[in-house]
Amino acid sequence: MNTLDQLVYCSRSRLAPADEAAAIADIVHAAAFLNARNGVTGALVLQDGMFVQVLEGAPTALDILMLHLHFDERHEEIEVMARGRIERRAFPAWGMTAPTRRQCDALGRLIAERSDDLAAWRGAVSALLAPAA
């Protein structure tokens, strides 16, 4: 039986505002290739200088990815906020999606509270990435 985990982490961006667009395009481009190869899907959001990333995949693939992320100089203070077993992917179509410039109050609260509620993180990121009404 294939098991799937979902993991949410936050990290502080080290990107200068002028460099954000190019750096994020690079992150999404690299992630699209590597994540597809490793069976990882997810979503990336940048809000108030914080990256929030939801990752989905085999537990071992997520563990290896998290090790690699600690060497990425574009961010610091990486903290896993929530992790758990899931039955199906919430972001199956995305190897990784680019962050949106929209703000989300619910996501801001989760960041501030350092919540460990996986469903709340998933919902906030999903709402933020949904088409604007």
mmCIF file with all atom_site columns, C-alpha atoms in Angstrom, residues 7-119:
data_model
loop_
_atom_site.group_PDB
_atom_site.id
_atom_site.type_symbol
_atom_site.label_atom_id
_atom_site.label_alt_id
_atom_site.label_comp_id
_atom_site.label_asym_id
_atom_site.label_entity_id
_atom_site.label_seq_id
_atom_site.pdbx_PDB_ins_code
_atom_site.Cartn_x
_atom_site.Cartn_y
_atom_site.Cartn_z
_atom_site.occupancy
_atom_site.B_iso_or_equiv
_atom_site.pdbx_formal_charge
_atom_site.auth_seq_id
_atom_site.auth_comp_id
_atom_site.auth_asym_id
_atom_site.auth_atom_id
_atom_site.pdbx_PDB_model_num
ATOM 1   C CA . LEU A 1 7   ? 3.734  18.354 5.394   1.00 0.00 ? 7   LEU A CA 1
ATOM 2   C CA . VAL A 1 8   ? 3.548  22.106 5.933   1.00 0.00 ? 8   VAL A CA 1
ATOM 3   C CA . TYR A 1 9   ? 6.586  24.181 6.731   1.00 0.00 ? 9   TYR A CA 1
ATOM 4   C CA . CYS A 1 10  ? 7.269  27.872 7.166   1.00 0.00 ? 10  CYS A CA 1
ATOM 5   C CA . SER A 1 11  ? 10.529 29.660 6.604   1.00 0.00 ? 11  SER A CA 1
ATOM 6   C CA . ARG A 1 12  ? 11.703 33.245 6.564   1.00 0.00 ? 12  ARG A CA 1
ATOM 7   C CA . SER A 1 13  ? 12.538 34.525 3.082   1.00 0.00 ? 13  SER A CA 1
ATOM 8   C CA . ARG A 1 14  ? 16.046 35.881 2.584   1.00 0.00 ? 14  ARG A CA 1
ATOM 9   C CA . LEU A 1 15  ? 15.130 37.296 -0.824  1.00 0.00 ? 15  LEU A CA 1
ATOM 10  C CA . ALA A 1 16  ? 15.455 40.990 -1.503  1.00 0.00 ? 16  ALA A CA 1
ATOM 11  C CA . PRO A 1 17  ? 12.167 42.345 -2.868  1.00 0.00 ? 17  PRO A CA 1
ATOM 12  C CA . ALA A 1 18  ? 13.850 43.165 -6.192  1.00 0.00 ? 18  ALA A CA 1
ATOM 13  C CA . ASP A 1 19  ? 15.025 39.543 -6.528  1.00 0.00 ? 19  ASP A CA 1
ATOM 14  C CA . GLU A 1 20  ? 11.780 37.811 -5.498  1.00 0.00 ? 20  GLU A CA 1
ATOM 15  C CA . ALA A 1 21  ? 10.207 37.309 -8.921  1.00 0.00 ? 21  ALA A CA 1
ATOM 16  C CA . ALA A 1 22  ? 13.308 35.754 -10.518 1.00 0.00 ? 22  ALA A CA 1
ATOM 17  C CA . ALA A 1 23  ? 14.109 33.596 -7.488  1.00 0.00 ? 23  ALA A CA 1
ATOM 18  C CA . ILE A 1 24  ? 10.545 32.318 -7.211  1.00 0.00 ? 24  ILE A CA 1
ATOM 19  C CA . ALA A 1 25  ? 10.444 31.503 -10.926 1.00 0.00 ? 25  ALA A CA 1
ATOM 20  C CA . ASP A 1 26  ? 13.654 29.512 -10.404 1.00 0.00 ? 26  ASP A CA 1
ATOM 21  C CA . ILE A 1 27  ? 12.168 27.678 -7.391  1.00 0.00 ? 27  ILE A CA 1
ATOM 22  C CA . VAL A 1 28  ? 9.011  26.743 -9.305  1.00 0.00 ? 28  VAL A CA 1
ATOM 23  C CA . HIS A 1 29  ? 10.973 25.657 -12.403 1.00 0.00 ? 29  HIS A CA 1
ATOM 24  C CA . ALA A 1 30  ? 13.342 23.405 -10.432 1.00 0.00 ? 30  ALA A CA 1
ATOM 25  C CA . ALA A 1 31  ? 10.544 22.035 -8.246  1.00 0.00 ? 31  ALA A CA 1
ATOM 26  C CA . ALA A 1 32  ? 8.407  21.131 -11.265 1.00 0.00 ? 32  ALA A CA 1
ATOM 27  C CA . PHE A 1 33  ? 11.125 18.794 -12.538 1.00 0.00 ? 33  PHE A CA 1
ATOM 28  C CA . LEU A 1 34  ? 12.418 17.390 -9.248  1.00 0.00 ? 34  LEU A CA 1
ATOM 29  C CA . ASN A 1 35  ? 9.060  16.983 -7.573  1.00 0.00 ? 35  ASN A CA 1
ATOM 30  C CA . ALA A 1 36  ? 7.570  15.166 -10.563 1.00 0.00 ? 36  ALA A CA 1
ATOM 31  C CA . ARG A 1 37  ? 10.517 12.769 -10.541 1.00 0.00 ? 37  ARG A CA 1
ATOM 32  C CA . ASN A 1 38  ? 10.058 12.117 -6.817  1.00 0.00 ? 38  ASN A CA 1
ATOM 33  C CA . GLY A 1 39  ? 6.254  11.957 -6.749  1.00 0.00 ? 39  GLY A CA 1
ATOM 34  C CA . VAL A 1 40  ? 5.914  15.146 -4.701  1.00 0.00 ? 40  VAL A CA 1
ATOM 35  C CA . THR A 1 41  ? 3.155  17.685 -5.240  1.00 0.00 ? 41  THR A CA 1
ATOM 36  C CA . GLY A 1 42  ? 2.396  20.835 -3.333  1.00 0.00 ? 42  GLY A CA 1
ATOM 37  C CA . ALA A 1 43  ? 1.901  24.548 -3.225  1.00 0.00 ? 43  ALA A CA 1
ATOM 38  C CA . LEU A 1 44  ? 4.123  27.457 -2.294  1.00 0.00 ? 44  LEU A CA 1
ATOM 39  C CA . VAL A 1 45  ? 2.991  30.784 -0.873  1.00 0.00 ? 45  VAL A CA 1
ATOM 40  C CA . LEU A 1 46  ? 5.025  33.845 0.066   1.00 0.00 ? 46  LEU A CA 1
ATOM 41  C CA . GLN A 1 47  ? 3.264  36.101 2.558   1.00 0.00 ? 47  GLN A CA 1
ATOM 42  C CA . ASP A 1 48  ? 4.709  38.852 4.741   1.00 0.00 ? 48  ASP A CA 1
ATOM 43  C CA . GLY A 1 49  ? 8.267  37.653 4.152   1.00 0.00 ? 49  GLY A CA 1
ATOM 44  C CA . MET A 1 50  ? 7.414  34.059 5.027   1.00 0.00 ? 50  MET A CA 1
ATOM 45  C CA . PHE A 1 51  ? 7.352  31.072 2.720   1.00 0.00 ? 51  PHE A CA 1
ATOM 46  C CA . VAL A 1 52  ? 4.600  28.586 3.468   1.00 0.00 ? 52  VAL A CA 1
ATOM 47  C CA . GLN A 1 53  ? 4.841  25.356 1.572   1.00 0.00 ? 53  GLN A CA 1
ATOM 48  C CA . VAL A 1 54  ? 2.490  22.394 1.569   1.00 0.00 ? 54  VAL A CA 1
ATOM 49  C CA . LEU A 1 55  ? 4.194  19.227 0.331   1.00 0.00 ? 55  LEU A CA 1
ATOM 50  C CA . GLU A 1 56  ? 2.576  15.877 -0.440  1.00 0.00 ? 56  GLU A CA 1
ATOM 51  C CA . GLY A 1 57  ? 4.249  12.578 -1.198  1.00 0.00 ? 57  GLY A CA 1
ATOM 52  C CA . ALA A 1 58  ? 5.770  9.415  0.158   1.00 0.00 ? 58  ALA A CA 1
ATOM 53  C CA . PRO A 1 59  ? 7.123  9.948  3.687   1.00 0.00 ? 59  PRO A CA 1
ATOM 54  C CA . THR A 1 60  ? 10.703 9.174  2.613   1.00 0.00 ? 60  THR A CA 1
ATOM 55  C CA . ALA A 1 61  ? 10.504 11.579 -0.338  1.00 0.00 ? 61  ALA A CA 1
ATOM 56  C CA . LEU A 1 62  ? 9.336  14.368 1.983   1.00 0.00 ? 62  LEU A CA 1
ATOM 57  C CA . ASP A 1 63  ? 12.108 13.617 4.482   1.00 0.00 ? 63  ASP A CA 1
ATOM 58  C CA . ILE A 1 64  ? 14.750 13.838 1.753   1.00 0.00 ? 64  ILE A CA 1
ATOM 59  C CA . LEU A 1 65  ? 13.250 17.030 0.335   1.00 0.00 ? 65  LEU A CA 1
ATOM 60  C CA . MET A 1 66  ? 13.260 18.665 3.769   1.00 0.00 ? 66  MET A CA 1
ATOM 61  C CA . LEU A 1 67  ? 16.960 17.806 4.180   1.00 0.00 ? 67  LEU A CA 1
ATOM 62  C CA . HIS A 1 68  ? 17.713 19.498 0.858   1.00 0.00 ? 68  HIS A CA 1
ATOM 63  C CA . LEU A 1 69  ? 15.682 22.585 1.761   1.00 0.00 ? 69  LEU A CA 1
ATOM 64  C CA . HIS A 1 70  ? 17.940 23.272 4.743   1.00 0.00 ? 70  HIS A CA 1
ATOM 65  C CA . PHE A 1 71  ? 20.775 24.009 2.290   1.00 0.00 ? 71  PHE A CA 1
ATOM 66  C CA . ASP A 1 72  ? 18.744 26.472 0.205   1.00 0.00 ? 72  ASP A CA 1
ATOM 67  C CA . GLU A 1 73  ? 20.094 29.947 0.970   1.00 0.00 ? 73  GLU A CA 1
ATOM 68  C CA . ARG A 1 74  ? 16.937 31.690 -0.217  1.00 0.00 ? 74  ARG A CA 1
ATOM 69  C CA . HIS A 1 75  ? 15.317 31.066 3.136   1.00 0.00 ? 75  HIS A CA 1
ATOM 70  C CA . GLU A 1 76  ? 16.124 30.448 6.791   1.00 0.00 ? 76  GLU A CA 1
ATOM 71  C CA . GLU A 1 77  ? 14.453 29.441 10.044  1.00 0.00 ? 77  GLU A CA 1
ATOM 72  C CA . ILE A 1 78  ? 12.710 26.446 8.478   1.00 0.00 ? 78  ILE A CA 1
ATOM 73  C CA . GLU A 1 79  ? 10.080 25.040 10.801  1.00 0.00 ? 79  GLU A CA 1
ATOM 74  C CA . VAL A 1 80  ? 7.771  22.095 10.126  1.00 0.00 ? 80  VAL A CA 1
ATOM 75  C CA . MET A 1 81  ? 4.375  23.255 11.320  1.00 0.00 ? 81  MET A CA 1
ATOM 76  C CA . ALA A 1 82  ? 2.265  20.161 10.675  1.00 0.00 ? 82  ALA A CA 1
ATOM 77  C CA . ARG A 1 83  ? 2.606  16.717 9.183   1.00 0.00 ? 83  ARG A CA 1
ATOM 78  C CA . GLY A 1 84  ? 0.233  13.806 8.810   1.00 0.00 ? 84  GLY A CA 1
ATOM 79  C CA . ARG A 1 85  ? -0.953 10.884 6.749   1.00 0.00 ? 85  ARG A CA 1
ATOM 80  C CA . ILE A 1 86  ? -3.454 11.686 3.996   1.00 0.00 ? 86  ILE A CA 1
ATOM 81  C CA . GLU A 1 87  ? -5.675 9.522  1.825   1.00 0.00 ? 87  GLU A CA 1
ATOM 82  C CA . ARG A 1 88  ? -5.467 11.710 -1.281  1.00 0.00 ? 88  ARG A CA 1
ATOM 83  C CA . ARG A 1 89  ? -3.553 14.715 -2.488  1.00 0.00 ? 89  ARG A CA 1
ATOM 84  C CA . ALA A 1 90  ? -5.022 18.193 -2.077  1.00 0.00 ? 90  ALA A CA 1
ATOM 85  C CA . PHE A 1 91  ? -2.727 19.602 -4.793  1.00 0.00 ? 91  PHE A CA 1
ATOM 86  C CA . PRO A 1 92  ? -2.467 16.728 -7.325  1.00 0.00 ? 92  PRO A CA 1
ATOM 87  C CA . ALA A 1 93  ? -2.109 18.893 -10.412 1.00 0.00 ? 93  ALA A CA 1
ATOM 88  C CA . TRP A 1 94  ? 0.777  20.960 -9.110  1.00 0.00 ? 94  TRP A CA 1
ATOM 89  C CA . GLY A 1 95  ? 4.377  19.827 -9.048  1.00 0.00 ? 95  GLY A CA 1
ATOM 90  C CA . MET A 1 96  ? 4.654  23.235 -7.457  1.00 0.00 ? 96  MET A CA 1
ATOM 91  C CA . THR A 1 97  ? 2.714  26.384 -8.058  1.00 0.00 ? 97  THR A CA 1
ATOM 92  C CA . ALA A 1 98  ? 4.002  29.929 -7.960  1.00 0.00 ? 98  ALA A CA 1
ATOM 93  C CA . PRO A 1 99  ? 3.072  32.061 -4.997  1.00 0.00 ? 99  PRO A CA 1
ATOM 94  C CA . THR A 1 100 ? 0.372  34.604 -5.403  1.00 0.00 ? 100 THR A CA 1
ATOM 95  C CA . ARG A 1 101 ? 0.653  38.237 -4.331  1.00 0.00 ? 101 ARG A CA 1
ATOM 96  C CA . ARG A 1 102 ? -2.751 38.066 -2.595  1.00 0.00 ? 102 ARG A CA 1
ATOM 97  C CA . GLN A 1 103 ? -2.835 38.092 1.187   1.00 0.00 ? 103 GLN A CA 1
ATOM 98  C CA . CYS A 1 104 ? -4.815 35.711 3.355   1.00 0.00 ? 104 CYS A CA 1
ATOM 99  C CA . ASP A 1 105 ? -5.808 36.637 6.910   1.00 0.00 ? 105 ASP A CA 1
ATOM 100 C CA . ALA A 1 106 ? -6.297 32.980 7.875   1.00 0.00 ? 106 ALA A CA 1
ATOM 101 C CA . LEU A 1 107 ? -2.806 32.124 6.664   1.00 0.00 ? 107 LEU A CA 1
ATOM 102 C CA . GLY A 1 108 ? -1.380 35.099 8.534   1.00 0.00 ? 108 GLY A CA 1
ATOM 103 C CA . ARG A 1 109 ? -3.015 33.863 11.742  1.00 0.00 ? 109 ARG A CA 1
ATOM 104 C CA . LEU A 1 110 ? -1.678 30.337 11.250  1.00 0.00 ? 110 LEU A CA 1
ATOM 105 C CA . ILE A 1 111 ? 1.834  31.709 10.726  1.00 0.00 ? 111 ILE A CA 1
ATOM 106 C CA . ALA A 1 112 ? 1.591  33.915 13.821  1.00 0.00 ? 112 ALA A CA 1
ATOM 107 C CA . GLU A 1 113 ? 0.166  31.111 15.966  1.00 0.00 ? 113 GLU A CA 1
ATOM 108 C CA . ARG A 1 114 ? 2.583  28.461 14.662  1.00 0.00 ? 114 ARG A CA 1
ATOM 109 C CA . SER A 1 115 ? -0.445 26.196 14.327  1.00 0.00 ? 115 SER A CA 1
ATOM 110 C CA . ASP A 1 116 ? -0.044 22.430 14.053  1.00 0.00 ? 116 ASP A CA 1
ATOM 111 C CA . ASP A 1 117 ? -3.503 22.021 12.433  1.00 0.00 ? 117 ASP A CA 1
ATOM 112 C CA . LEU A 1 118 ? -2.752 20.404 9.075   1.00 0.00 ? 118 LEU A CA 1
ATOM 113 C CA . ALA A 1 119 ? -6.318 20.837 7.783   1.00 0.00 ? 119 ALA A CA 1
#
